[in-house]
mmCIF file of C-alpha atoms in Angstrom:
data_model
loop_
_atom_site.group_PDB
_atom_site.id
_atom_site.type_symbol
_atom_site.label_atom_id
_atom_site.label_comp_id
_atom_site.label_asym_id
_atom_site.label_seq_id
_atom_site.Cartn_x
_atom_site.Cartn_y
_atom_site.Cartn_z
ATOM 1 C CA MET A 1 8.332 -1.212 14.023
ATOM 2 C CA SER A 2 8.363 0.079 17.704
ATOM 3 C CA GLN A 3 9.221 -3.208 18.627
ATOM 4 C CA SER A 4 12.380 -4.638 16.969
ATOM 5 C CA ALA A 5 11.344 -8.519 16.445
ATOM 6 C CA PHE A 6 12.223 -11.704 18.448
ATOM 7 C CA VAL A 7 14.618 -13.441 17.815
ATOM 8 C CA MET A 8 15.298 -17.513 18.407
ATOM 9 C CA HIS A 9 18.653 -18.688 18.610
ATOM 10 C CA GLU A 10 19.695 -22.518 17.381
ATOM 11 C CA GLU A 11 21.640 -23.103 20.948
ATOM 12 C CA GLU A 12 18.789 -21.553 23.135
ATOM 13 C CA TYR A 13 15.917 -23.785 20.737
ATOM 14 C CA GLY A 14 17.568 -26.603 21.991
ATOM 15 C CA GLU A 15 17.712 -25.671 25.538
ATOM 16 C CA ILE A 16 14.345 -24.978 26.019
ATOM 17 C CA THR A 17 12.662 -28.084 24.231
ATOM 18 C CA ALA A 18 15.237 -29.904 26.243
ATOM 19 C CA VAL A 19 13.163 -28.148 29.508
ATOM 20 C CA VAL A 20 9.284 -28.916 27.693
ATOM 21 C CA GLU A 21 10.847 -32.602 26.677
ATOM 22 C CA ARG A 22 11.818 -33.256 29.901
ATOM 23 C CA LEU A 23 8.819 -30.901 31.852
ATOM 24 C CA LEU A 24 5.821 -33.365 29.649
ATOM 25 C CA ARG A 25 8.074 -36.466 30.848
ATOM 26 C CA GLU A 26 7.630 -35.392 34.854
ATOM 27 C CA ALA A 27 4.539 -33.748 34.399
ATOM 28 C CA ASN A 28 3.081 -37.733 33.114
ATOM 29 C CA ALA A 29 1.294 -34.301 30.545
ATOM 30 C CA LYS A 30 0.035 -35.334 26.645
ATOM 31 C CA CYS A 31 1.576 -32.406 25.738
ATOM 32 C CA VAL A 32 3.866 -29.761 26.113
ATOM 33 C CA TYR A 33 3.852 -26.049 24.663
ATOM 34 C CA LEU A 34 5.615 -22.739 24.309
ATOM 35 C CA VAL A 35 3.633 -19.639 22.847
ATOM 36 C CA ASP A 36 5.120 -16.218 22.553
ATOM 37 C CA LYS A 37 2.849 -13.529 23.919
ATOM 38 C CA ASP A 38 1.693 -12.341 20.187
ATOM 39 C CA GLY A 39 0.458 -16.260 19.365
ATOM 40 C CA GLN A 40 3.509 -17.523 17.868
ATOM 41 C CA LEU A 41 4.510 -21.177 18.637
ATOM 42 C CA ILE A 42 8.265 -21.597 20.038
ATOM 43 C CA ALA A 43 8.534 -25.178 20.934
ATOM 44 C CA SER A 44 6.259 -28.573 21.152
ATOM 45 C CA SER A 45 6.786 -31.763 22.449
ATOM 46 C CA GLY A 46 3.982 -34.918 23.672
ATOM 47 C CA ASP A 47 1.279 -36.012 21.352
ATOM 48 C CA ILE A 48 0.419 -33.223 19.155
ATOM 49 C CA LYS A 49 -0.603 -35.025 15.710
ATOM 50 C CA GLU A 50 -3.844 -35.015 16.369
ATOM 51 C CA ILE A 51 -4.502 -31.414 17.712
ATOM 52 C CA ASP A 52 -4.123 -27.888 14.913
ATOM 53 C CA VAL A 53 -0.896 -25.849 17.477
ATOM 54 C CA THR A 54 -1.113 -23.033 15.255
ATOM 55 C CA SER A 55 -4.815 -22.090 16.946
ATOM 56 C CA LEU A 56 -3.955 -23.475 19.505
ATOM 57 C CA ALA A 57 -1.150 -21.427 20.110
ATOM 58 C CA SER A 58 -2.932 -18.019 18.902
ATOM 59 C CA LEU A 59 -6.405 -18.789 20.536
ATOM 60 C CA THR A 60 -3.650 -19.053 23.983
ATOM 61 C CA ALA A 61 -2.072 -15.452 23.228
ATOM 62 C CA GLY A 62 -5.697 -14.178 22.940
ATOM 63 C CA ASN A 63 -6.587 -15.620 25.741
ATOM 64 C CA ILE A 64 -4.154 -14.684 28.344
ATOM 65 C CA ALA A 65 -4.552 -11.339 26.739
ATOM 66 C CA ALA A 66 -8.427 -10.951 27.611
ATOM 67 C CA THR A 67 -8.023 -12.068 30.616
ATOM 68 C CA GLY A 68 -4.730 -10.123 31.279
ATOM 69 C CA GLY A 69 -6.798 -7.165 30.361
ATOM 70 C CA MET A 70 -9.165 -8.463 33.465
ATOM 71 C CA ALA A 71 -6.682 -8.439 35.786
ATOM 72 C CA LYS A 72 -6.324 -4.623 35.547
ATOM 73 C CA LEU A 73 -9.531 -3.883 35.648
ATOM 74 C CA ILE A 74 -9.583 -5.243 38.911
ATOM 75 C CA GLY A 75 -6.341 -3.904 39.208
ATOM 76 C CA GLU A 76 -3.889 -6.821 39.336
ATOM 77 C CA LYS A 77 -0.854 -7.044 37.113
ATOM 78 C CA GLU A 78 -1.662 -9.953 35.518
ATOM 79 C CA PHE A 79 -2.954 -13.503 36.605
ATOM 80 C CA SER A 80 -0.533 -15.601 35.617
ATOM 81 C CA VAL A 81 -1.640 -19.473 36.198
ATOM 82 C CA LEU A 82 -5.069 -20.225 34.408
ATOM 83 C CA PHE A 83 -7.009 -24.056 34.554
ATOM 84 C CA HIS A 84 -9.309 -25.376 32.038
ATOM 85 C CA GLU A 85 -11.052 -28.545 33.104
ATOM 86 C CA GLY A 86 -12.334 -30.607 30.828
ATOM 87 C CA GLU A 87 -14.128 -33.974 30.959
ATOM 88 C CA ARG A 88 -11.029 -35.315 29.458
ATOM 89 C CA ASP A 89 -7.435 -33.427 29.122
ATOM 90 C CA ASN A 90 -6.878 -30.070 30.785
ATOM 91 C CA LEU A 91 -5.150 -27.220 30.165
ATOM 92 C CA HIS A 92 -2.786 -25.801 32.465
ATOM 93 C CA ILE A 93 -1.885 -22.899 30.963
ATOM 94 C CA SER A 94 0.981 -19.847 32.946
ATOM 95 C CA VAL A 95 3.508 -17.519 32.195
ATOM 96 C CA VAL A 96 6.975 -17.409 31.541
ATOM 97 C CA GLY A 97 9.135 -14.499 32.512
ATOM 98 C CA GLN A 98 6.820 -11.694 31.139
ATOM 99 C CA ARG A 99 6.838 -12.933 27.472
ATOM 100 C CA VAL A 100 6.073 -16.490 26.947
ATOM 101 C CA ILE A 101 3.362 -19.182 27.908
ATOM 102 C CA LEU A 102 3.872 -21.942 28.404
ATOM 103 C CA VAL A 103 0.967 -24.532 28.559
ATOM 104 C CA VAL A 104 0.819 -27.971 29.317
ATOM 105 C CA ILE A 105 -2.337 -31.130 28.586
ATOM 106 C CA PHE A 106 -3.007 -33.263 30.463
ATOM 107 C CA ASP A 107 -5.600 -36.027 31.783
ATOM 108 C CA LYS A 108 -6.224 -38.435 34.425
ATOM 109 C CA ARG A 109 -2.788 -40.303 34.281
ATOM 110 C CA SER A 110 -1.975 -37.081 35.874
ATOM 111 C CA SER A 111 -2.682 -34.864 38.460
ATOM 112 C CA ILE A 112 -2.907 -30.697 38.538
ATOM 113 C CA GLY A 113 -1.219 -30.343 41.810
ATOM 114 C CA LEU A 114 2.185 -32.920 39.491
ATOM 115 C CA VAL A 115 1.214 -30.705 36.790
ATOM 116 C CA ARG A 116 1.770 -26.786 39.000
ATOM 117 C CA LEU A 117 5.162 -28.306 40.771
ATOM 118 C CA ARG A 118 6.636 -29.726 37.698
ATOM 119 C CA VAL A 119 4.977 -26.305 35.833
ATOM 120 C CA LYS A 120 7.081 -24.138 38.968
ATOM 121 C CA LYS A 121 10.258 -25.839 38.039
ATOM 122 C CA ALA A 122 10.602 -25.375 34.098
ATOM 123 C CA SER A 123 9.111 -22.314 34.262
ATOM 124 C CA ASP A 124 12.860 -20.774 36.177
ATOM 125 C CA ASP A 125 14.958 -22.764 33.702
ATOM 126 C CA LEU A 126 12.739 -21.453 30.703
ATOM 127 C CA ALA A 127 12.551 -17.826 32.257
ATOM 128 C CA ARG A 128 16.961 -17.630 31.874
ATOM 129 C CA THR A 129 16.608 -19.220 28.767
ATOM 130 C CA ILE A 130 14.262 -16.433 27.433
ATOM 131 C CA GLN A 131 16.378 -13.350 29.686
ATOM 132 C CA LYS A 132 19.696 -15.003 27.618
ATOM 133 C CA LEU A 133 17.402 -13.866 23.907
ATOM 134 C CA VAL A 134 16.299 -10.987 25.048
ATOM 135 C CA SER A 135 20.001 -9.873 25.723
ATOM 136 C CA LYS A 136 20.687 -11.435 22.470
ATOM 137 C CA MET A 137 18.406 -9.749 20.899
ATOM 138 C CA GLU A 138 19.764 -6.694 22.198
ATOM 139 C CA ALA A 139 23.301 -7.144 20.776
ATOM 140 C CA VAL A 140 21.399 -7.603 17.400
ATOM 141 C CA THR A 141 24.181 -9.715 15.429
ATOM 142 C CA GLU A 142 22.869 -12.489 13.025
ATOM 143 C CA GLU A 143 19.834 -11.560 12.712
ATOM 144 C CA ALA A 144 20.151 -8.425 11.207
ATOM 145 C CA SER A 145 22.311 -10.123 8.698
ATOM 146 C CA LEU A 146 20.000 -11.484 7.399
ATOM 147 C CA LEU A 147 17.513 -9.135 6.957
ATOM 148 C CA GLU A 148 20.040 -7.033 5.436
ATOM 149 C CA GLN A 149 20.414 -9.729 2.622
ATOM 150 C CA ILE A 150 16.380 -9.702 1.769
ATOM 151 C CA THR A 151 16.329 -8.073 -1.270
ATOM 152 C CA ASP A 152 13.090 -6.149 -3.702
ATOM 153 C CA ASP A 153 12.988 -8.855 -5.765
ATOM 154 C CA ASP A 154 12.652 -11.825 -2.552
ATOM 155 C CA ILE A 155 10.226 -10.037 -1.396
ATOM 156 C CA GLU A 156 8.508 -9.548 -5.340
ATOM 157 C CA LYS A 157 9.015 -13.310 -5.585
ATOM 158 C CA LEU A 158 6.637 -15.119 -3.201
ATOM 159 C CA PHE A 159 4.418 -13.441 -5.840
ATOM 160 C CA SER A 160 5.166 -14.328 -8.519
ATOM 161 C CA MET B 1 5.934 -7.660 16.751
ATOM 162 C CA SER B 2 7.861 -10.540 14.446
ATOM 163 C CA PHE B 3 9.129 -13.156 15.483
ATOM 164 C CA ILE B 4 12.216 -15.404 13.468
ATOM 165 C CA ASN B 5 13.043 -18.480 14.556
ATOM 166 C CA TYR B 6 17.153 -19.310 13.159
ATOM 167 C CA SER B 7 16.129 -22.987 14.370
ATOM 168 C CA SER B 8 12.546 -23.951 12.199
ATOM 169 C CA ARG B 9 13.882 -21.022 9.906
ATOM 170 C CA GLU B 10 10.723 -19.001 9.930
ATOM 171 C CA ILE B 11 9.839 -15.632 9.308
ATOM 172 C CA ASN B 12 6.602 -14.869 11.217
ATOM 173 C CA CYS B 13 4.641 -12.127 11.350
ATOM 174 C CA LYS B 14 1.430 -11.262 12.279
ATOM 175 C CA ILE B 15 -1.390 -8.627 10.128
ATOM 176 C CA VAL B 16 -4.046 -6.841 11.912
ATOM 177 C CA TYR B 17 -7.852 -6.305 9.917
ATOM 178 C CA TYR B 18 -8.861 -2.803 11.009
ATOM 179 C CA GLY B 19 -12.438 -1.412 10.992
ATOM 180 C CA PRO B 20 -15.943 -0.140 11.582
ATOM 181 C CA GLY B 21 -18.720 -2.644 12.205
ATOM 182 C CA LEU B 22 -19.851 -4.625 9.307
ATOM 183 C CA CYS B 23 -17.394 -3.101 6.885
ATOM 184 C CA GLY B 24 -16.048 -6.154 6.377
ATOM 185 C CA LYS B 25 -12.631 -7.671 7.866
ATOM 186 C CA THR B 26 -13.684 -11.388 9.000
ATOM 187 C CA THR B 27 -15.396 -11.303 4.547
ATOM 188 C CA ASN B 28 -12.063 -10.673 3.539
ATOM 189 C CA LEU B 29 -10.007 -13.278 6.187
ATOM 190 C CA GLN B 30 -12.815 -15.813 4.440
ATOM 191 C CA VAL B 31 -11.709 -14.957 0.380
ATOM 192 C CA ILE B 32 -8.294 -15.191 1.561
ATOM 193 C CA TYR B 33 -9.463 -18.378 3.368
ATOM 194 C CA LYS B 34 -11.209 -20.202 0.573
ATOM 195 C CA LYS B 35 -8.889 -19.113 -2.616
ATOM 196 C CA THR B 36 -5.898 -20.143 -1.253
ATOM 197 C CA ARG B 37 -4.139 -22.997 -2.021
ATOM 198 C CA PRO B 38 -4.350 -25.829 0.919
ATOM 199 C CA GLU B 39 -1.152 -26.268 1.883
ATOM 200 C CA ALA B 40 -0.642 -22.878 2.515
ATOM 201 C CA LYS B 41 -3.041 -22.083 5.006
ATOM 202 C CA GLY B 42 -3.743 -23.011 8.438
ATOM 203 C CA LYS B 43 -7.265 -23.552 9.192
ATOM 204 C CA MET B 44 -9.099 -20.040 10.403
ATOM 205 C CA ILE B 45 -10.455 -19.181 13.247
ATOM 206 C CA THR B 46 -14.010 -17.214 14.158
ATOM 207 C CA LEU B 47 -14.722 -16.039 17.433
ATOM 208 C CA ALA B 48 -18.091 -14.511 16.608
ATOM 209 C CA THR B 49 -21.270 -14.176 18.469
ATOM 210 C CA GLU B 50 -24.284 -15.867 16.907
ATOM 211 C CA THR B 51 -25.698 -13.870 14.731
ATOM 212 C CA GLU B 52 -21.898 -13.569 13.604
ATOM 213 C CA ARG B 53 -20.676 -11.003 15.183
ATOM 214 C CA THR B 54 -16.895 -10.867 15.176
ATOM 215 C CA LEU B 55 -16.826 -11.164 19.299
ATOM 216 C CA PHE B 56 -12.886 -11.330 20.374
ATOM 217 C CA PHE B 57 -11.507 -11.941 16.534
ATOM 218 C CA ASP B 58 -10.707 -14.199 13.616
ATOM 219 C CA PHE B 59 -7.352 -15.970 12.730
ATOM 220 C CA LEU B 60 -5.931 -17.043 9.621
ATOM 221 C CA PRO B 61 -2.454 -18.010 9.835
ATOM 222 C CA LEU B 62 -0.672 -18.065 5.855
ATOM 223 C CA ALA B 63 1.899 -19.769 4.352
ATOM 224 C CA LEU B 64 3.747 -18.002 1.657
ATOM 225 C CA GLY B 65 6.800 -19.151 0.133
ATOM 226 C CA ASP B 66 10.624 -18.665 1.091
ATOM 227 C CA ILE B 67 12.926 -15.610 1.690
ATOM 228 C CA LYS B 68 16.906 -16.544 1.847
ATOM 229 C CA GLY B 69 15.877 -20.233 2.993
ATOM 230 C CA PHE B 70 13.807 -18.780 5.519
ATOM 231 C CA LYS B 71 9.599 -20.497 5.573
ATOM 232 C CA THR B 72 7.440 -16.506 5.307
ATOM 233 C CA ARG B 73 4.428 -17.050 7.572
ATOM 234 C CA PHE B 74 1.620 -14.160 8.241
ATOM 235 C CA HIS B 75 -0.422 -14.182 10.746
ATOM 236 C CA LEU B 76 -4.243 -12.428 9.833
ATOM 237 C CA TYR B 77 -6.099 -10.927 12.381
ATOM 238 C CA THR B 78 -9.577 -9.260 12.296
ATOM 239 C CA VAL B 79 -10.341 -7.234 15.355
ATOM 240 C CA PRO B 80 -14.713 -6.775 16.188
ATOM 241 C CA GLY B 81 -15.730 -3.399 14.624
ATOM 242 C CA GLN B 82 -18.458 -3.066 17.248
ATOM 243 C CA ILE B 83 -17.681 0.387 18.935
ATOM 244 C CA PHE B 84 -18.236 -1.579 22.749
ATOM 245 C CA TYR B 85 -15.659 -3.749 22.271
ATOM 246 C CA ASP B 86 -13.256 -1.619 22.368
ATOM 247 C CA ALA B 87 -10.901 -3.737 25.343
ATOM 248 C CA SER B 88 -10.588 -6.607 22.602
ATOM 249 C CA ARG B 89 -9.330 -4.040 20.029
ATOM 250 C CA LYS B 90 -5.989 -3.621 21.893
ATOM 251 C CA LEU B 91 -5.388 -6.431 22.975
ATOM 252 C CA ILE B 92 -5.558 -8.186 19.078
ATOM 253 C CA LEU B 93 -3.355 -5.139 18.145
ATOM 254 C CA LYS B 94 -0.398 -6.283 20.166
ATOM 255 C CA GLY B 95 2.741 -7.105 18.524
ATOM 256 C CA VAL B 96 0.946 -5.847 15.320
ATOM 257 C CA ASP B 97 3.271 -5.499 11.908
ATOM 258 C CA GLY B 98 1.273 -4.072 9.579
ATOM 259 C CA ILE B 99 -2.780 -3.454 9.121
ATOM 260 C CA VAL B 100 -4.729 -3.520 6.852
ATOM 261 C CA TYR B 101 -7.478 -0.705 7.652
ATOM 262 C CA VAL B 102 -11.168 -1.358 5.905
ATOM 263 C CA ALA B 103 -13.652 1.411 5.598
ATOM 264 C CA ASP B 104 -17.481 0.694 4.206
ATOM 265 C CA SER B 105 -17.706 3.177 1.445
ATOM 266 C CA GLN B 106 -21.484 3.359 2.443
ATOM 267 C CA ILE B 107 -22.556 7.098 3.786
ATOM 268 C CA GLU B 108 -24.556 6.704 5.819
ATOM 269 C CA ARG B 109 -21.198 4.216 7.336
ATOM 270 C CA MET B 110 -19.533 7.555 7.174
ATOM 271 C CA ASP B 111 -19.498 8.472 10.860
ATOM 272 C CA ALA B 112 -18.379 5.241 11.589
ATOM 273 C CA ASN B 113 -15.441 4.548 9.427
ATOM 274 C CA ILE B 114 -13.491 7.900 10.966
ATOM 275 C CA GLU B 115 -14.915 7.152 14.604
ATOM 276 C CA SER B 116 -13.572 3.126 13.934
ATOM 277 C CA PHE B 117 -10.029 5.392 11.930
ATOM 278 C CA ASP B 118 -8.925 7.811 15.314
ATOM 279 C CA ASN B 119 -10.163 4.675 17.746
ATOM 280 C CA MET B 120 -7.906 2.825 15.913
ATOM 281 C CA LYS B 121 -4.179 5.904 15.370
ATOM 282 C CA LEU B 122 -5.471 5.623 19.707
ATOM 283 C CA ASN B 123 -5.648 2.332 20.256
ATOM 284 C CA LEU B 124 -2.096 1.633 18.556
ATOM 285 C CA ASP B 125 -0.540 4.876 19.835
ATOM 286 C CA GLU B 126 -1.982 3.476 23.823
ATOM 287 C CA GLN B 127 0.730 -0.398 22.509
ATOM 288 C CA GLY B 128 3.274 2.714 22.145
ATOM 289 C CA TYR B 129 2.771 2.630 18.058
ATOM 290 C CA SER B 130 2.430 5.089 15.435
ATOM 291 C CA LEU B 131 0.785 4.846 12.401
ATOM 292 C CA LYS B 132 3.004 6.937 11.412
ATOM 293 C CA GLN B 133 5.857 4.123 11.681
ATOM 294 C CA ILE B 134 4.274 1.189 10.997
ATOM 295 C CA PRO B 135 3.059 -0.375 7.831
ATOM 296 C CA TYR B 136 0.050 -0.445 7.540
ATOM 297 C CA VAL B 137 -3.423 0.030 4.063
ATOM 298 C CA VAL B 138 -6.320 1.782 3.136
ATOM 299 C CA GLN B 139 -9.314 -0.391 1.295
ATOM 300 C CA TYR B 140 -12.821 0.910 0.664
ATOM 301 C CA ASN B 141 -14.802 -1.988 0.417
ATOM 302 C CA LYS B 142 -18.266 -2.065 -0.258
ATOM 303 C CA ARG B 143 -17.441 -0.575 -3.939
ATOM 304 C CA ASP B 144 -19.615 -2.445 -5.575
ATOM 305 C CA LEU B 145 -22.936 -0.943 -3.793
ATOM 306 C CA PRO B 146 -25.037 1.632 -5.422
ATOM 307 C CA ASN B 147 -24.927 4.991 -1.977
ATOM 308 C CA VAL B 148 -21.315 4.922 -2.238
ATOM 309 C CA ILE B 149 -19.275 8.542 -1.167
ATOM 310 C CA PRO B 150 -16.384 9.142 -4.282
ATOM 311 C CA ILE B 151 -13.408 7.742 -3.488
ATOM 312 C CA ASP B 152 -11.970 11.400 -3.001
ATOM 313 C CA GLU B 153 -13.794 11.952 -0.419
ATOM 314 C CA LEU B 154 -12.976 9.016 1.344
ATOM 315 C CA LYS B 155 -9.193 9.420 0.545
ATOM 316 C CA GLN B 156 -9.508 12.822 2.144
ATOM 317 C CA ALA B 157 -10.870 11.282 5.048
ATOM 318 C CA LEU B 158 -9.191 8.622 6.051
ATOM 319 C CA ASN B 159 -5.616 8.246 4.049
ATOM 320 C CA PRO B 160 -4.433 11.820 5.081
ATOM 321 C CA ASP B 161 -0.781 10.354 4.902
ATOM 322 C CA GLY B 162 -1.509 9.121 1.200
ATOM 323 C CA VAL B 163 -0.251 5.136 1.773
ATOM 324 C CA PRO B 164 -1.257 2.259 -0.557
ATOM 325 C CA ASP B 165 -4.693 2.162 -0.928
ATOM 326 C CA PHE B 166 -7.921 -0.006 -2.789
ATOM 327 C CA GLU B 167 -11.430 0.107 -3.671
ATOM 328 C CA ALA B 168 -12.707 -3.682 -2.869
ATOM 329 C CA ALA B 169 -15.892 -5.816 -3.188
ATOM 330 C CA ALA B 170 -14.504 -8.041 -1.117
ATOM 331 C CA ARG B 171 -17.373 -10.479 -0.845
ATOM 332 C CA ASP B 172 -16.843 -10.823 -4.260
ATOM 333 C CA GLY B 173 -12.974 -11.176 -4.018
ATOM 334 C CA ILE B 174 -12.435 -7.944 -5.697
ATOM 335 C CA GLY B 175 -9.671 -6.031 -4.080
ATOM 336 C CA VAL B 176 -9.009 -8.780 -1.336
ATOM 337 C CA PHE B 177 -5.625 -10.100 -2.665
ATOM 338 C CA GLU B 178 -4.544 -6.794 -3.867
ATOM 339 C CA THR B 179 -4.203 -5.643 -0.674
ATOM 340 C CA LEU B 180 -2.864 -8.396 1.182
ATOM 341 C CA LYS B 181 0.046 -8.441 -0.733
ATOM 342 C CA THR B 182 0.757 -4.542 -0.594
ATOM 343 C CA VAL B 183 0.484 -4.726 3.059
ATOM 344 C CA VAL B 184 3.050 -7.623 3.121
ATOM 345 C CA LYS B 185 5.342 -6.509 1.189
ATOM 346 C CA LEU B 186 5.120 -3.524 3.493
ATOM 347 C CA VAL B 187 6.132 -5.633 5.960
ATOM 348 C CA LEU B 188 8.361 -7.254 4.875
ATOM 349 C CA ILE B 189 10.093 -3.681 3.946
ATOM 350 C CA GLU B 190 9.755 -2.318 7.394
ATOM 351 C CA LEU B 191 12.356 -5.861 8.447
ATOM 352 C CA LYS B 192 14.654 -5.439 6.339
ATOM 353 C CA LYS B 193 14.623 -1.498 7.386
ATOM 354 C CA SER B 194 15.077 -2.514 10.962
ATOM 355 C CA ALA B 195 17.528 -4.548 10.541
#
């Protein structure tokens, strides 16, 4: 593979979850998600029982990829913020640190202005944590041992 | 690119089904969806036109059990096969961990197979991947139809590297899981090697 795995550690996961939960409160949002650009859900917070988060994560990544492709066609690097307005709920989607996507779902109890403001602050915090993770990934320690321990038997057993 | 989460103890990987238009990529996913236990699968998402042609992608999340206490999850995607959706195909290949190349065995689709195979290599190159490095398998679909090309000929044209390949009749479920299992194994073996 030309790219190594994206690895999430406990410490950074804690930091990310704290930022996501704070954003949920401060933006008065219904739910907040963090998704990586390949469509994997990283963290979520809020009233998510009704929502299929795996699908939402994959479609969010598809959405960002598609608008990113459009941006390139007109000579932009990317569109870092997308806003979808619904009858009841709205979606605010933004790219953080070029690597992950922050999704905020909110209704009339909040406003686009408030969400934008809070997202900006949260993005800076998240970008710092993501940067830490990337540095850790380059150092490669823990995951190497996990992956090395996988045996052919483990893989075989998945299908037995 | 696989995603390993030590906090939720999960390993996530992305597998893409590639191939010419109407070769049966979506059918593969539909069969997997239909025959998988409810607790092991998520919702299947299909972004298709009104005539059921894939417009952007199909998506199916699968959970396959534990390895060393980590849940393994595979996200299966298809690309839109029609030639003019090339921009979308490139996007879907981003972060891919394994590929299933689905060929249409019918004689009249041979040119489409070769064009799509070359297009896949080109698009992988653009993303910084190479078919030599990425785990992939080939599926010769529609073997149940009368006007099919002999397997040897297909192998010669579409499997020059001699990767694992399978004959299939996806609409009847034949060959679908063999293909999936093999690509999953190859992805995990590659992940282990990358350590």
